[in-house]
């Protein structure tokens, strides 16, 4: 390998943090041709982890390093969300979120690349493509090792939990999470609820916030939140809540309904 090629790989490794995935298409855009990338792999500078994706040889890369690549190199909105985001934010200490199950959200038109799905990250990944909330809205930055990724804020994450309920997320666990969210920002909650396309999520969110008696919930203006029409049976054989027109598990009923 000539001196120029070595200089280019040194520049790449010096200007980009360890622990991340390097995408072939992105490297090509930066002037690292496919032939040059092949030589870097052959010289053991880089290691392939699947078609179109590489890591530094000897580097320890987790799923967060792959998320970094999707966000920074492909401009995807895919991010850790729901219960995973709440755990990363320290909002779910008491629940068994032992990092084995990772919840990811993104737009319906964004698919996890094959290399991402096939590589063993040591995690059980669950990806949900949905537009029930606007892309890239209500996210926050999380520092991970030597880099940062975007994850759902607590305000967005609890709505993502409710989006998955009750089929893929237990409703009682959702309420336990809601109970601990005593410092949500009402302005952000308001904007998210106004832009949320899921009537189920909005009704459940407001019902649980009221049941938990959160102070921030008193600052919400429900008059400009579209709660839809008609009844929503969230679970079978539950109890009907007339005000929110939802049927929920009996254990979620407040005393004054």
Short mmCIF file of C-alpha atoms in Angstrom, two decimals:
data_model
loop_
_atom_site.label_atom_id
_atom_site.label_comp_id
_atom_site.label_asym_id
_atom_site.label_seq_id
_atom_site.Cartn_x
_atom_site.Cartn_y
_atom_site.Cartn_z
CA UNK A 1 0.00 0.00 0.00
CA UNK A 2 1.42 3.37 -0.99
CA UNK A 3 2.09 6.29 1.34
CA UNK A 4 -0.95 8.26 0.14
CA UNK A 5 -3.31 5.39 0.90
CA UNK A 6 -1.84 5.01 4.39
CA UNK A 7 -2.13 8.74 4.96
CA UNK A 8 -5.81 8.67 3.97
CA UNK A 9 -6.69 5.81 6.30
CA UNK A 10 -4.79 7.50 9.13
CA UNK A 11 -6.78 10.67 8.53
CA UNK A 12 -10.01 8.68 8.55
CA UNK A 13 -9.21 6.95 11.82
CA UNK A 14 -8.03 10.17 13.45
CA UNK A 15 -11.08 12.22 12.50
CA UNK A 16 -13.77 9.66 13.30
CA UNK A 17 -14.33 8.14 16.73
CA UNK A 18 -13.72 4.48 17.52
CA UNK A 19 -16.71 2.30 18.24
CA UNK A 20 -18.70 3.22 15.11
CA UNK A 21 -19.62 1.50 11.87
CA UNK A 22 -18.16 2.91 8.66
CA UNK A 23 -20.44 2.57 5.65
CA UNK A 24 -18.91 1.83 2.27
CA UNK A 25 -21.23 4.18 0.35
CA UNK A 26 -20.41 7.04 2.72
CA UNK A 27 -16.67 6.36 2.50
CA UNK A 28 -16.90 6.40 -1.30
CA UNK A 29 -18.52 9.84 -1.13
CA UNK A 30 -15.60 10.98 1.03
CA UNK A 31 -13.06 9.91 -1.58
CA UNK A 32 -12.33 6.38 -0.40
CA UNK A 33 -12.98 4.30 -3.50
CA UNK A 34 -14.27 0.74 -3.32
CA UNK A 35 -10.87 -0.47 -4.47
CA UNK A 36 -9.15 1.51 -1.73
CA UNK A 37 -11.59 0.16 0.86
CA UNK A 38 -10.78 -3.37 -0.33
CA UNK A 39 -7.09 -2.70 0.16
CA UNK A 40 -7.73 -1.38 3.67
CA UNK A 41 -9.56 -4.61 4.53
CA UNK A 42 -6.82 -6.73 2.99
CA UNK A 43 -4.21 -4.80 5.00
CA UNK A 44 -6.30 -5.33 8.16
CA UNK A 45 -7.05 -1.65 8.75
CA UNK A 46 -10.76 -2.30 8.40
CA UNK A 47 -12.94 -5.36 8.94
CA UNK A 48 -16.18 -6.12 7.09
CA UNK A 49 -19.24 -6.85 9.23
CA UNK A 50 -21.53 -7.35 6.24
CA UNK A 51 -22.05 -6.03 2.75
CA UNK A 52 -21.44 -2.29 2.74
CA UNK A 53 -20.37 -1.95 6.38
CA UNK A 54 -17.01 -2.04 8.15
CA UNK A 55 -15.43 -1.38 11.51
CA UNK A 56 -11.86 -0.73 12.58
CA UNK A 57 -9.98 -4.00 13.01
CA UNK A 58 -9.96 -4.95 16.67
CA UNK A 59 -12.65 -2.40 17.53
CA UNK A 60 -15.50 -3.22 19.91
CA UNK A 61 -18.65 -1.89 18.27
CA UNK A 62 -22.14 -2.11 19.78
CA UNK A 63 -25.51 -1.44 18.23
CA UNK A 64 -25.15 2.22 19.21
CA UNK A 65 -22.16 2.51 16.87
CA UNK A 66 -24.39 1.20 14.10
CA UNK A 67 -27.11 3.70 15.01
CA UNK A 68 -24.48 6.43 14.77
CA UNK A 69 -23.73 5.34 11.20
CA UNK A 70 -27.39 5.31 10.21
CA UNK A 71 -27.97 8.77 11.67
CA UNK A 72 -24.74 10.53 10.70
CA UNK A 73 -23.79 8.79 7.46
CA UNK A 74 -27.23 8.00 5.99
CA UNK A 75 -29.27 10.75 7.69
CA UNK A 76 -31.84 8.22 8.89
CA UNK A 77 -34.25 9.04 11.69
CA UNK A 78 -33.87 5.54 13.20
CA UNK A 79 -33.24 5.86 16.92
CA UNK A 80 -33.52 4.03 20.25
CA UNK A 81 -37.00 4.73 21.55
CA UNK A 82 -39.72 3.55 23.88
CA UNK A 83 -38.62 1.60 26.92
CA UNK A 84 -35.00 1.51 25.71
CA UNK A 85 -34.77 5.30 25.54
CA UNK A 86 -36.27 5.67 29.00
CA UNK A 87 -33.70 3.22 30.34
CA UNK A 88 -30.84 5.08 28.64
CA UNK A 89 -32.13 8.31 30.18
CA UNK A 90 -32.21 6.75 33.64
CA UNK A 91 -36.00 6.85 33.81
CA UNK A 92 -36.62 3.13 34.26
CA UNK A 93 -34.23 1.87 36.93
CA UNK A 94 -36.74 -0.39 38.63
CA UNK A 95 -37.78 -2.32 35.53
CA UNK A 96 -35.99 -5.27 34.01
CA UNK A 97 -34.55 -3.53 30.96
CA UNK A 98 -31.26 -5.40 31.13
CA UNK A 99 -30.07 -4.15 27.77
CA UNK A 100 -30.90 -7.41 26.01
CA UNK A 101 -34.02 -6.06 24.32
CA UNK A 102 -33.51 -2.89 22.32
CA UNK A 103 -36.46 -0.94 20.91
CA UNK A 104 -35.78 1.10 17.77
CA UNK A 105 -38.12 3.47 15.95
CA UNK A 106 -37.91 5.09 12.53
CA UNK A 107 -39.99 6.14 9.56
CA UNK A 108 -42.00 3.51 7.61
CA UNK A 109 -39.81 4.13 4.54
CA UNK A 110 -36.61 3.50 6.50
CA UNK A 111 -35.50 -0.11 6.65
CA UNK A 112 -32.71 -1.56 8.74
CA UNK A 113 -29.88 -2.53 6.37
CA UNK A 114 -29.17 -6.23 5.98
CA UNK A 115 -25.76 -5.88 7.63
CA UNK A 116 -27.43 -4.30 10.65
CA UNK A 117 -30.02 -7.07 10.99
CA UNK A 118 -27.61 -9.94 10.43
CA UNK A 119 -24.73 -8.86 12.64
CA UNK A 120 -24.65 -10.18 16.20
CA UNK A 121 -24.75 -7.09 18.42
CA UNK A 122 -25.38 -9.14 21.54
CA UNK A 123 -28.83 -7.55 21.75
CA UNK A 124 -32.37 -8.53 20.84
CA UNK A 125 -33.31 -5.76 18.42
CA UNK A 126 -36.92 -4.80 17.68
CA UNK A 127 -37.47 -2.20 14.97
CA UNK A 128 -40.75 -0.35 14.43
CA UNK A 129 -41.32 1.84 11.40
CA UNK A 130 -44.10 4.33 12.06
CA UNK A 131 -45.14 7.88 11.28
CA UNK A 132 -47.47 8.28 14.26
CA UNK A 133 -45.08 11.01 15.46
CA UNK A 134 -43.06 13.39 13.23
CA UNK A 135 -39.57 12.20 12.37
CA UNK A 136 -36.72 13.77 14.35
CA UNK A 137 -39.09 15.65 16.64
CA UNK A 138 -38.82 15.19 20.38
CA UNK A 139 -35.39 13.59 20.25
CA UNK A 140 -32.43 14.27 22.52
CA UNK A 141 -28.69 13.68 22.26
CA UNK A 142 -27.05 10.92 24.26
CA UNK A 143 -23.28 10.69 24.71
CA UNK A 144 -22.04 7.14 24.14
CA UNK A 145 -18.35 6.43 24.70
CA UNK A 146 -16.57 8.66 22.18
CA UNK A 147 -19.59 9.71 20.12
CA UNK A 148 -23.21 10.81 20.40
CA UNK A 149 -26.48 9.48 19.04
CA UNK A 150 -30.03 10.75 19.00
CA UNK A 151 -32.62 8.94 21.09
CA UNK A 152 -36.19 9.68 22.07
CA UNK A 153 -36.70 12.20 24.83
CA UNK A 154 -38.69 10.93 27.80
CA UNK A 155 -41.75 12.77 26.44
CA UNK A 156 -41.58 10.97 23.11
CA UNK A 157 -40.42 7.65 24.53
CA UNK A 158 -43.47 7.11 26.74
CA UNK A 159 -45.71 7.78 23.73
CA UNK A 160 -43.75 5.18 21.78
CA UNK A 161 -44.38 2.74 24.63
CA UNK A 162 -48.10 3.43 24.40
CA UNK A 163 -47.98 3.02 20.62
CA UNK A 164 -46.75 -0.55 21.13
CA UNK A 165 -49.34 -1.33 23.82
CA UNK A 166 -50.98 -3.62 24.52
CA UNK A 167 -49.71 -6.18 21.98
CA UNK A 168 -45.97 -5.48 22.25
CA UNK A 169 -45.79 -3.51 25.48
CA UNK A 170 -47.62 -4.26 28.69
CA UNK A 171 -50.06 -1.51 29.65
CA UNK A 172 -49.42 -1.86 33.36
CA UNK A 173 -45.71 -1.45 32.74
CA UNK A 174 -46.49 1.64 30.67
CA UNK A 175 -48.27 3.10 33.66
CA UNK A 176 -45.37 2.24 35.96
CA UNK A 177 -43.10 4.13 33.58
CA UNK A 178 -45.54 7.05 33.43
CA UNK A 179 -45.66 7.26 37.22
CA UNK A 180 -41.93 7.93 37.32
CA UNK A 181 -42.03 10.71 34.73
CA UNK A 182 -42.56 13.58 37.15
CA UNK A 183 -40.50 16.17 35.25
CA UNK A 184 -41.81 16.02 31.70
CA UNK A 185 -41.84 19.34 29.86
CA UNK A 186 -45.48 20.33 29.26
CA UNK A 187 -44.67 22.46 26.19
CA UNK A 188 -42.98 19.52 24.46
CA UNK A 189 -45.71 17.12 25.58
CA UNK A 190 -48.31 19.51 24.18
CA UNK A 191 -46.59 19.73 20.78
CA UNK A 192 -46.14 15.97 20.58
CA UNK A 193 -49.78 15.32 21.43
CA UNK A 194 -50.96 17.88 18.89
CA UNK A 195 -48.89 16.24 16.15
CA UNK A 196 -49.48 12.64 17.21
CA UNK A 197 -51.54 10.69 14.67
CA UNK A 198 -52.57 7.90 17.02
CA UNK A 199 -55.83 8.50 18.88
CA UNK A 200 -55.07 5.48 21.06
CA UNK A 201 -51.74 6.95 22.17
CA UNK A 202 -53.21 10.36 22.95
CA UNK A 203 -56.12 9.03 24.98
CA UNK A 204 -53.97 6.57 26.94
CA UNK A 205 -51.31 9.19 27.58
CA UNK A 206 -53.75 11.73 28.99
CA UNK A 207 -55.59 9.09 31.02
CA UNK A 208 -52.36 7.81 32.60
CA UNK A 209 -50.97 11.29 33.23
CA UNK A 210 -54.19 12.21 35.01
CA UNK A 211 -54.18 8.98 37.02
CA UNK A 212 -50.57 9.61 38.07
CA UNK A 213 -51.56 13.15 39.14
CA UNK A 214 -48.55 14.74 37.48
CA UNK A 215 -48.27 18.49 37.96
CA UNK A 216 -47.09 19.05 34.39
CA UNK A 217 -50.31 17.48 33.07
CA UNK A 218 -52.31 20.39 34.47
CA UNK A 219 -50.57 22.71 31.99
CA UNK A 220 -51.79 20.79 28.93
CA UNK A 221 -54.52 22.24 26.75
CA UNK A 222 -56.69 19.30 25.72
CA UNK A 223 -59.03 21.54 23.75
CA UNK A 224 -56.54 21.72 20.85
CA UNK A 225 -55.59 18.04 20.95
CA UNK A 226 -57.59 15.94 18.50
CA UNK A 227 -58.78 12.90 20.45
CA UNK A 228 -60.90 11.59 17.60
CA UNK A 229 -64.40 10.23 17.83
CA UNK A 230 -65.91 6.96 18.90
CA UNK A 231 -64.84 4.39 21.44
CA UNK A 232 -61.48 2.61 21.56
CA UNK A 233 -61.33 -0.86 23.08
CA UNK A 234 -57.68 -1.11 24.12
CA UNK A 235 -58.16 -4.50 25.81
CA UNK A 236 -60.91 -7.12 25.93
CA UNK A 237 -63.00 -7.52 29.07
CA UNK A 238 -61.67 -4.28 30.49
CA UNK A 239 -63.34 -1.30 32.15
CA UNK A 240 -64.73 1.53 30.06
CA UNK A 241 -63.54 5.07 30.85
CA UNK A 242 -66.31 7.39 29.58
CA UNK A 243 -64.28 10.62 29.56
CA UNK A 244 -61.54 9.23 27.31
CA UNK A 245 -63.79 6.66 25.60
CA UNK A 246 -61.30 3.82 26.10
CA UNK A 247 -61.51 0.35 27.60
CA UNK A 248 -58.51 -0.42 29.78
CA UNK A 249 -57.46 -3.15 32.23
CA UNK A 250 -59.32 -2.94 35.53
CA UNK A 251 -56.08 -2.30 37.44
CA UNK A 252 -55.68 1.03 35.65
CA UNK A 253 -58.95 2.46 36.86
CA UNK A 254 -58.82 5.49 39.13
CA UNK A 255 -61.18 5.61 42.08
CA UNK A 256 -63.33 8.48 40.87
CA UNK A 257 -64.32 7.06 37.49
#
